[in-house]
Short mmCIF file of C-alpha atoms in Angstrom, two decimals:
data_model
loop_
_atom_site.label_atom_id
_atom_site.label_comp_id
_atom_site.label_asym_id
_atom_site.label_seq_id
_atom_site.Cartn_x
_atom_site.Cartn_y
_atom_site.Cartn_z
CA MET A 1 0.00 0.00 0.00
CA THR A 2 1.43 3.35 -1.05
CA PRO A 3 0.75 6.62 0.83
CA ALA A 4 -1.63 7.58 -1.98
CA ASP A 5 -3.50 4.28 -1.52
CA LEU A 6 -3.63 4.85 2.24
CA SER A 7 -4.94 8.39 1.74
CA LEU A 8 -7.76 7.09 -0.49
CA THR A 9 -8.53 4.29 1.97
CA VAL A 10 -8.92 6.76 4.84
CA LEU A 11 -11.03 9.05 2.65
CA ARG A 12 -13.33 6.14 1.77
CA ALA A 13 -13.68 5.35 5.48
CA VAL A 14 -14.68 8.96 6.18
CA ARG A 15 -17.24 8.98 3.38
CA SER A 16 -18.72 5.63 4.37
CA ALA A 17 -19.08 6.78 8.00
CA VAL A 18 -20.90 9.90 6.79
CA ASP A 19 -23.09 7.97 4.34
CA ASP A 20 -24.04 5.49 7.08
CA GLY A 21 -24.96 8.31 9.44
CA VAL A 22 -22.31 7.34 12.00
CA LEU A 23 -20.68 10.75 11.55
CA ALA A 24 -23.20 13.57 11.17
CA ILE A 25 -21.13 15.79 8.92
CA PRO A 26 -22.58 18.06 6.19
CA ALA A 27 -21.53 17.02 2.70
CA ALA A 28 -19.78 20.36 2.23
CA ASP A 29 -17.47 19.57 5.18
CA VAL A 30 -16.38 16.16 3.89
CA PRO A 31 -12.79 16.62 2.66
CA ARG A 32 -11.88 16.00 -0.97
CA ALA A 33 -8.58 14.46 0.13
CA VAL A 34 -6.97 13.18 3.32
CA LYS A 35 -3.37 13.97 4.18
CA VAL A 36 -1.17 11.19 5.53
CA GLU A 37 2.40 11.76 6.68
CA ARG A 38 5.16 10.24 8.75
CA PRO A 39 4.23 10.14 12.47
CA ARG A 40 5.23 13.16 14.51
CA PRO A 41 6.98 12.87 17.90
CA GLY A 42 4.77 10.83 20.19
CA GLY A 43 3.20 8.93 17.31
CA HIS A 44 4.14 5.51 16.02
CA GLY A 45 3.62 3.18 13.07
CA ASP A 46 4.45 3.88 9.43
CA TYR A 47 2.08 6.79 8.71
CA ALA A 48 -0.32 9.06 10.57
CA SER A 49 -3.27 11.34 9.83
CA SER A 50 -4.94 14.17 11.73
CA VAL A 51 -8.20 13.83 9.79
CA ALA A 52 -10.21 13.06 12.95
CA LEU A 53 -9.15 16.37 14.49
CA SER A 54 -10.20 18.31 11.39
CA LEU A 55 -13.61 16.58 11.28
CA ALA A 56 -14.44 16.84 14.98
CA ARG A 57 -16.04 20.30 14.92
CA ALA A 58 -18.30 19.50 11.97
CA ALA A 59 -19.26 16.17 13.57
CA GLY A 60 -19.98 17.78 16.95
CA ARG A 61 -17.87 15.12 18.66
CA ALA A 62 -14.51 14.88 20.39
CA PRO A 63 -11.62 14.16 17.99
CA ILE A 64 -10.80 10.91 19.78
CA ASP A 65 -14.39 9.70 19.25
CA VAL A 66 -14.15 10.47 15.52
CA ALA A 67 -10.81 8.67 15.40
CA GLU A 68 -12.35 5.59 17.04
CA VAL A 69 -15.15 5.52 14.45
CA LEU A 70 -12.62 5.64 11.62
CA ARG A 71 -10.32 3.15 13.33
CA GLU A 72 -13.03 0.49 13.37
CA ARG A 73 -13.62 0.98 9.63
CA LEU A 74 -9.92 0.92 8.75
CA ARG A 75 -8.43 -1.85 10.88
CA ARG A 76 -9.39 -4.62 8.43
CA SER A 77 -8.45 -2.76 5.27
CA PRO A 78 -6.12 -4.65 2.91
CA GLY A 79 -2.53 -3.55 3.37
CA ILE A 80 -3.07 -2.15 6.89
CA GLY A 81 -1.70 -4.24 9.73
CA ALA A 82 -2.83 -2.05 12.62
CA VAL A 83 -4.57 1.25 13.33
CA ASP A 84 -3.86 2.98 16.64
CA ILE A 85 -4.88 6.30 18.15
CA SER A 86 -2.40 8.66 19.80
CA GLY A 87 -2.70 12.06 21.47
CA PRO A 88 -6.03 13.83 21.11
CA GLY A 89 -7.08 11.80 18.06
CA PHE A 90 -4.24 11.13 15.62
CA LEU A 91 -4.65 7.94 13.59
CA ASN A 92 -1.45 5.90 13.35
CA PHE A 93 -1.15 3.23 10.66
CA THR A 94 1.18 0.24 10.63
CA LEU A 95 1.30 -1.38 7.22
CA ARG A 96 1.43 -5.13 6.73
CA ASP A 97 4.79 -6.83 6.35
CA ASP A 98 4.15 -7.38 2.64
CA ALA A 99 3.57 -3.64 2.11
CA GLN A 100 7.15 -3.23 0.91
CA LEU A 101 6.58 -5.83 -1.80
CA ASP A 102 3.36 -4.12 -2.89
CA LEU A 103 5.15 -0.77 -2.99
CA VAL A 104 8.05 -2.03 -5.10
CA ARG A 105 5.73 -3.83 -7.51
CA HIS A 106 3.59 -0.71 -7.78
CA ILE A 107 6.55 1.53 -8.58
CA LEU A 108 7.97 -0.86 -11.17
CA ALA A 109 4.55 -1.23 -12.82
CA ILE A 110 3.98 2.53 -13.09
CA GLY A 111 7.55 3.60 -13.82
CA PRO A 112 8.79 7.21 -13.57
CA LYS A 113 5.20 8.46 -13.31
CA TYR A 114 4.94 6.98 -9.81
CA GLY A 115 3.63 9.66 -7.45
CA ARG A 116 1.74 11.48 -10.16
CA ARG A 117 -2.00 11.97 -10.05
CA PRO A 118 -4.65 11.96 -12.78
CA PRO A 119 -6.24 15.28 -13.81
CA THR A 120 -8.17 16.81 -10.93
CA GLY A 121 -9.89 19.61 -12.85
CA GLU A 122 -8.04 22.15 -10.73
CA ARG A 123 -6.46 25.12 -12.50
CA ASP A 124 -3.58 27.31 -11.37
CA GLN A 125 -1.63 30.22 -12.82
CA PRO A 126 1.54 30.92 -10.85
CA CYS A 127 3.11 34.30 -11.57
CA TYR A 128 6.85 34.74 -11.23
CA ARG A 129 9.18 37.69 -10.92
CA ALA A 130 11.17 38.53 -14.05
CA ASP A 131 14.58 37.04 -13.23
CA VAL A 132 16.32 33.79 -14.10
CA ARG A 133 16.00 32.04 -10.74
CA ALA A 134 12.31 32.83 -10.48
CA ALA A 135 11.79 31.68 -14.08
CA VAL A 136 13.48 28.31 -13.49
CA THR A 137 11.63 27.90 -10.19
CA ALA A 138 8.31 28.64 -11.87
CA ASP A 139 9.12 26.11 -14.59
CA ALA A 140 9.77 23.42 -11.97
CA VAL A 141 6.63 24.40 -10.06
CA ARG A 142 4.65 24.04 -13.29
CA ARG A 143 6.05 20.54 -13.87
CA ILE A 144 5.27 19.49 -10.30
CA LEU A 145 1.74 20.93 -10.35
CA VAL A 146 1.02 19.16 -13.63
CA SER A 147 2.27 15.91 -12.06
CA GLN A 148 -0.44 16.40 -9.40
CA GLY A 149 -3.20 16.70 -11.96
CA VAL A 150 -3.41 20.50 -12.06
CA LEU A 151 -3.88 22.40 -15.30
CA VAL A 152 -1.20 25.11 -15.20
CA ARG A 153 -0.33 28.22 -17.13
CA THR A 154 2.52 30.27 -15.72
CA GLY A 155 2.75 34.03 -16.01
CA CYS A 156 5.64 36.48 -15.71
CA GLU A 157 5.19 39.86 -14.06
CA ASP A 158 7.13 41.55 -16.87
CA ALA A 159 8.55 40.77 -20.30
CA ALA A 160 10.24 37.35 -20.26
CA ASP A 161 13.86 36.96 -21.30
CA PRO A 162 14.05 34.58 -24.29
CA ASP A 163 17.40 33.33 -22.93
CA TRP A 164 15.58 31.61 -20.06
CA ALA A 165 14.66 28.94 -22.59
CA LEU A 166 18.36 28.01 -22.66
CA LEU A 167 17.82 26.56 -19.17
CA GLY A 168 14.70 24.64 -20.18
CA VAL A 169 12.12 27.25 -19.19
CA ARG A 170 8.89 27.13 -21.16
CA ILE A 171 7.78 30.72 -21.55
CA GLU A 172 4.01 31.16 -21.52
CA ALA A 173 1.97 34.20 -20.45
CA GLN A 174 3.93 37.44 -20.12
CA GLY A 175 3.25 40.84 -18.61
CA SER A 176 0.81 39.58 -15.97
CA ARG A 177 1.44 42.46 -13.56
CA GLY A 178 -1.84 43.94 -12.42
CA HIS A 179 -3.69 40.67 -13.07
CA LEU A 180 -1.96 38.20 -10.79
CA PRO A 181 0.09 38.58 -7.62
CA THR A 182 3.73 37.65 -8.04
CA ASP A 183 3.88 34.55 -5.84
CA ILE A 184 7.14 32.99 -7.05
CA ALA A 185 9.97 35.31 -6.09
CA PRO A 186 13.00 33.48 -4.64
CA LEU A 187 16.13 35.43 -3.78
CA PRO A 188 17.63 36.53 -7.13
CA VAL A 189 21.08 35.56 -8.42
CA PRO A 190 23.67 37.88 -10.03
CA TYR A 191 23.87 35.85 -13.23
CA THR A 192 22.11 35.68 -16.58
CA ALA A 193 20.85 32.49 -18.14
CA ARG A 194 23.68 32.54 -20.68
CA GLU A 195 26.28 32.95 -17.94
CA LEU A 196 24.88 30.02 -15.99
CA LEU A 197 24.64 27.86 -19.09
CA GLY A 198 28.22 28.62 -20.10
CA ARG A 199 29.68 27.96 -16.66
CA LEU A 200 27.53 25.11 -15.34
CA GLY A 201 25.40 23.67 -18.12
CA VAL A 202 21.65 23.09 -17.90
CA ASP A 203 21.53 20.31 -15.29
CA ALA A 204 23.92 21.83 -12.75
CA ALA A 205 22.45 25.31 -13.20
CA ARG A 206 18.90 24.08 -12.60
CA TRP A 207 19.95 22.05 -9.56
CA GLY A 208 21.79 25.03 -8.11
CA LEU A 209 18.78 27.28 -8.63
CA LEU A 210 16.19 24.80 -7.36
CA SER A 211 17.82 22.87 -4.52
CA ALA A 212 17.90 25.79 -2.07
CA ALA A 213 14.72 27.07 -0.43
CA ALA A 214 13.36 30.30 -1.92
CA HIS A 215 14.49 32.35 1.08
CA ASP A 216 18.05 30.99 0.87
CA GLN A 217 20.84 31.92 -1.51
CA ALA A 218 21.14 29.63 -4.52
CA ARG A 219 24.19 27.34 -4.54
CA LEU A 220 25.93 28.05 -7.84
CA GLY A 221 29.60 27.37 -7.14
CA ASP A 222 31.94 25.27 -9.26
CA GLU A 223 31.42 22.37 -6.82
CA LEU A 224 28.30 21.53 -8.83
CA LEU A 225 30.60 20.28 -11.59
CA HIS A 226 32.71 18.03 -9.35
CA GLN A 227 32.10 14.29 -9.63
CA HIS A 228 32.50 13.80 -5.92
CA GLU A 229 30.27 12.62 -3.09
CA GLY A 230 30.33 16.13 -1.65
CA ASN A 231 28.27 17.28 -4.64
CA PRO A 232 24.60 16.37 -4.00
CA LEU A 233 23.70 16.60 -7.69
CA PHE A 234 26.44 14.10 -8.51
CA ARG A 235 25.25 11.75 -5.74
CA VAL A 236 21.67 11.78 -7.00
CA ARG A 237 22.58 11.19 -10.64
CA TYR A 238 25.28 8.67 -9.72
CA ALA A 239 22.82 6.74 -7.55
CA HIS A 240 20.47 6.50 -10.51
CA SER A 241 23.25 5.28 -12.77
CA ARG A 242 24.24 2.68 -10.14
CA THR A 243 20.75 1.16 -10.29
CA ARG A 244 21.14 0.78 -14.06
CA ALA A 245 24.57 -0.78 -13.59
CA LEU A 246 23.18 -3.24 -11.02
CA LEU A 247 20.51 -4.32 -13.52
CA ARG A 248 23.13 -4.83 -16.23
CA ASN A 249 25.40 -6.78 -13.91
CA ALA A 250 22.51 -8.94 -12.71
CA GLU A 251 21.61 -9.76 -16.30
CA GLN A 252 25.17 -10.92 -16.88
CA LEU A 253 24.83 -13.16 -13.82
CA GLY A 254 21.61 -14.60 -15.23
CA PHE A 255 18.88 -13.12 -13.05
CA HIS A 256 16.40 -10.25 -13.04
CA SER A 257 14.59 -8.18 -10.44
CA ALA A 258 11.47 -9.55 -8.77
CA ALA A 259 9.83 -8.40 -5.53
CA GLU A 260 9.49 -11.80 -3.87
CA ARG A 261 10.69 -11.22 -0.31
CA HIS A 262 10.67 -8.46 2.28
CA VAL A 263 14.10 -6.79 2.43
CA GLU A 264 14.70 -6.08 6.11
CA ASP A 265 17.73 -3.80 5.70
CA GLY A 266 15.95 -1.95 2.89
CA GLN A 267 13.34 -0.42 5.22
CA THR A 268 14.89 3.04 5.17
CA LEU A 269 15.08 3.08 1.38
CA ALA A 270 11.57 1.65 1.01
CA GLY A 271 10.23 4.27 3.43
CA LEU A 272 11.68 7.06 1.32
CA LEU A 273 10.21 5.55 -1.83
CA GLY A 274 6.84 5.35 -0.13
CA ASP A 275 7.09 9.02 0.83
CA HIS A 276 7.68 10.16 -2.76
CA PRO A 277 3.98 10.88 -3.56
CA LEU A 278 3.67 12.84 -0.31
CA VAL A 279 6.74 14.91 -1.16
CA LEU A 280 5.37 15.74 -4.62
CA ALA A 281 2.01 16.75 -3.16
CA SER A 282 3.72 18.95 -0.56
CA ALA A 283 6.04 20.53 -3.14
CA ALA A 284 3.02 21.32 -5.32
CA ARG A 285 1.00 22.78 -2.47
CA LEU A 286 3.86 24.95 -1.21
CA ARG A 287 5.37 25.64 -4.66
CA ALA A 288 8.69 24.43 -3.30
CA PRO A 289 10.83 22.39 -5.74
CA ASP A 290 13.60 22.30 -3.13
CA ARG A 291 11.53 19.72 -1.24
CA VAL A 292 11.82 17.37 -4.21
CA ALA A 293 15.59 17.99 -4.40
CA ARG A 294 16.07 17.21 -0.70
CA HIS A 295 14.01 14.05 -0.98
CA LEU A 296 16.08 12.90 -3.96
CA GLU A 297 19.26 13.47 -1.95
CA ALA A 298 17.95 11.34 0.92
CA THR A 299 16.81 8.61 -1.48
CA ALA A 300 20.16 8.60 -3.27
CA ASP A 301 22.08 8.34 0.01
CA ALA A 302 19.91 5.43 1.19
CA LEU A 303 20.35 3.67 -2.15
CA LEU A 304 24.13 4.11 -2.13
CA ASP A 305 24.25 2.62 1.37
CA PHE A 306 22.07 -0.30 0.28
CA GLN A 307 23.62 -1.11 -3.11
CA HIS A 308 26.49 -3.23 -1.77
CA THR A 309 24.17 -6.06 -0.74
CA VAL A 310 22.24 -6.36 -4.00
CA LEU A 311 24.41 -8.71 -6.10
CA PRO A 312 25.72 -12.16 -5.08
CA LEU A 313 29.24 -12.23 -3.70
CA GLY A 314 31.93 -14.71 -4.74
CA ASP A 315 30.48 -18.13 -5.55
CA GLU A 316 27.08 -17.23 -4.12
CA LYS A 317 24.16 -18.14 -6.38
CA PRO A 318 21.40 -15.63 -7.16
CA SER A 319 18.41 -16.18 -4.88
CA ALA A 320 14.98 -14.75 -4.16
CA ALA A 321 16.69 -12.37 -1.73
CA HIS A 322 18.95 -11.03 -4.50
CA ARG A 323 16.02 -10.64 -6.89
CA SER A 324 14.07 -8.75 -4.23
CA ARG A 325 17.01 -6.49 -3.40
CA LEU A 326 17.51 -5.76 -7.08
CA ALA A 327 13.81 -4.91 -7.43
CA LEU A 328 14.06 -2.45 -4.53
CA ALA A 329 17.14 -0.84 -6.09
CA GLU A 330 15.39 -0.66 -9.47
CA ALA A 331 12.39 1.03 -7.82
CA ALA A 332 14.76 3.56 -6.24
CA GLY A 333 16.26 4.32 -9.64
CA THR A 334 12.77 4.82 -11.02
CA VAL A 335 11.94 7.35 -8.30
CA LEU A 336 15.24 9.20 -8.82
CA ALA A 337 14.67 9.43 -12.58
CA GLY A 338 11.09 10.64 -12.13
CA GLY A 339 12.05 13.23 -9.54
CA LEU A 340 14.93 14.59 -11.61
CA ALA A 341 12.62 14.87 -14.62
CA LEU A 342 10.23 17.03 -12.60
CA LEU A 343 13.15 19.36 -11.83
CA GLY A 344 14.07 19.44 -15.55
CA ILE A 345 17.33 17.55 -14.95
CA SER A 346 18.56 14.52 -16.88
CA ALA A 347 19.20 11.12 -15.27
CA PRO A 348 22.03 9.41 -17.22
CA ASP A 349 22.24 5.63 -17.25
CA GLN A 350 26.03 5.76 -17.04
CA MET A 351 28.42 8.17 -15.36
#
């Protein structure tokens, strides 16, 4: 069960409780979506939701009572091992032991589009300040919003610079000042698009502009070009290329990936892969591509720690454990490639 699946499962429980009259909530107050996230301090399990707290006022009941109603409807749901209540009414979910296998199979079946949502009918028109960092940020925001099913048309507060296209920016509406508030305005940089392209190239320039939060200075030093573990862009792209190399090496050894067994020491990596849809949704809501960049860094680091156990060693024969490890690594590569694509950055198969 992925976080998106869990979110839908909780939403269905809310709607069924309302339809059955167990929760007396007006239809207008029934949420269109339910947020699930990693448990906060004091919580436990794999994921948590505060939906009971948000519904309590409309239901005219204490949050813990609403949580108990939902708990009874969720505890036997496929993929959920346990549902507990913590604090004033937080729902805490522990997924079944085979959830990792379901997650890996799901990612491999969907491919780089994992974490993306179908069209929602929602429309948005972000407006960005007329400078290169804002333009690249707006382009990434557009990609992320589209991945979440939103129909997007970006606007620039002033005349767009055609050179922004050199960094992959798709220029749409221009001169929106007076019609839309300028809501994408990260700290500017003292460079033009041509200067960044000439010194760093498209991929490094975009990473440098996007990986820092909007209120922080962009990281645009020459270290972005170094093929060294101290360069986060290199680590992310290298981690992706390692997954491709593992698949090639496994093929030479006569086996392929298959999610057949739970990988105990892959829990950290699997948890990050499971969080990917939540990160995309958060980045879209907050218009913060840096959240995607940070998540890719964490995923890459977990994959690079895990990779050494994927292939058989010495005279060891490939087993179900190796096939499952390879499947988890392949799923990680899929998430890295999809996340980089949303930032407008390439994911090479070899480095």
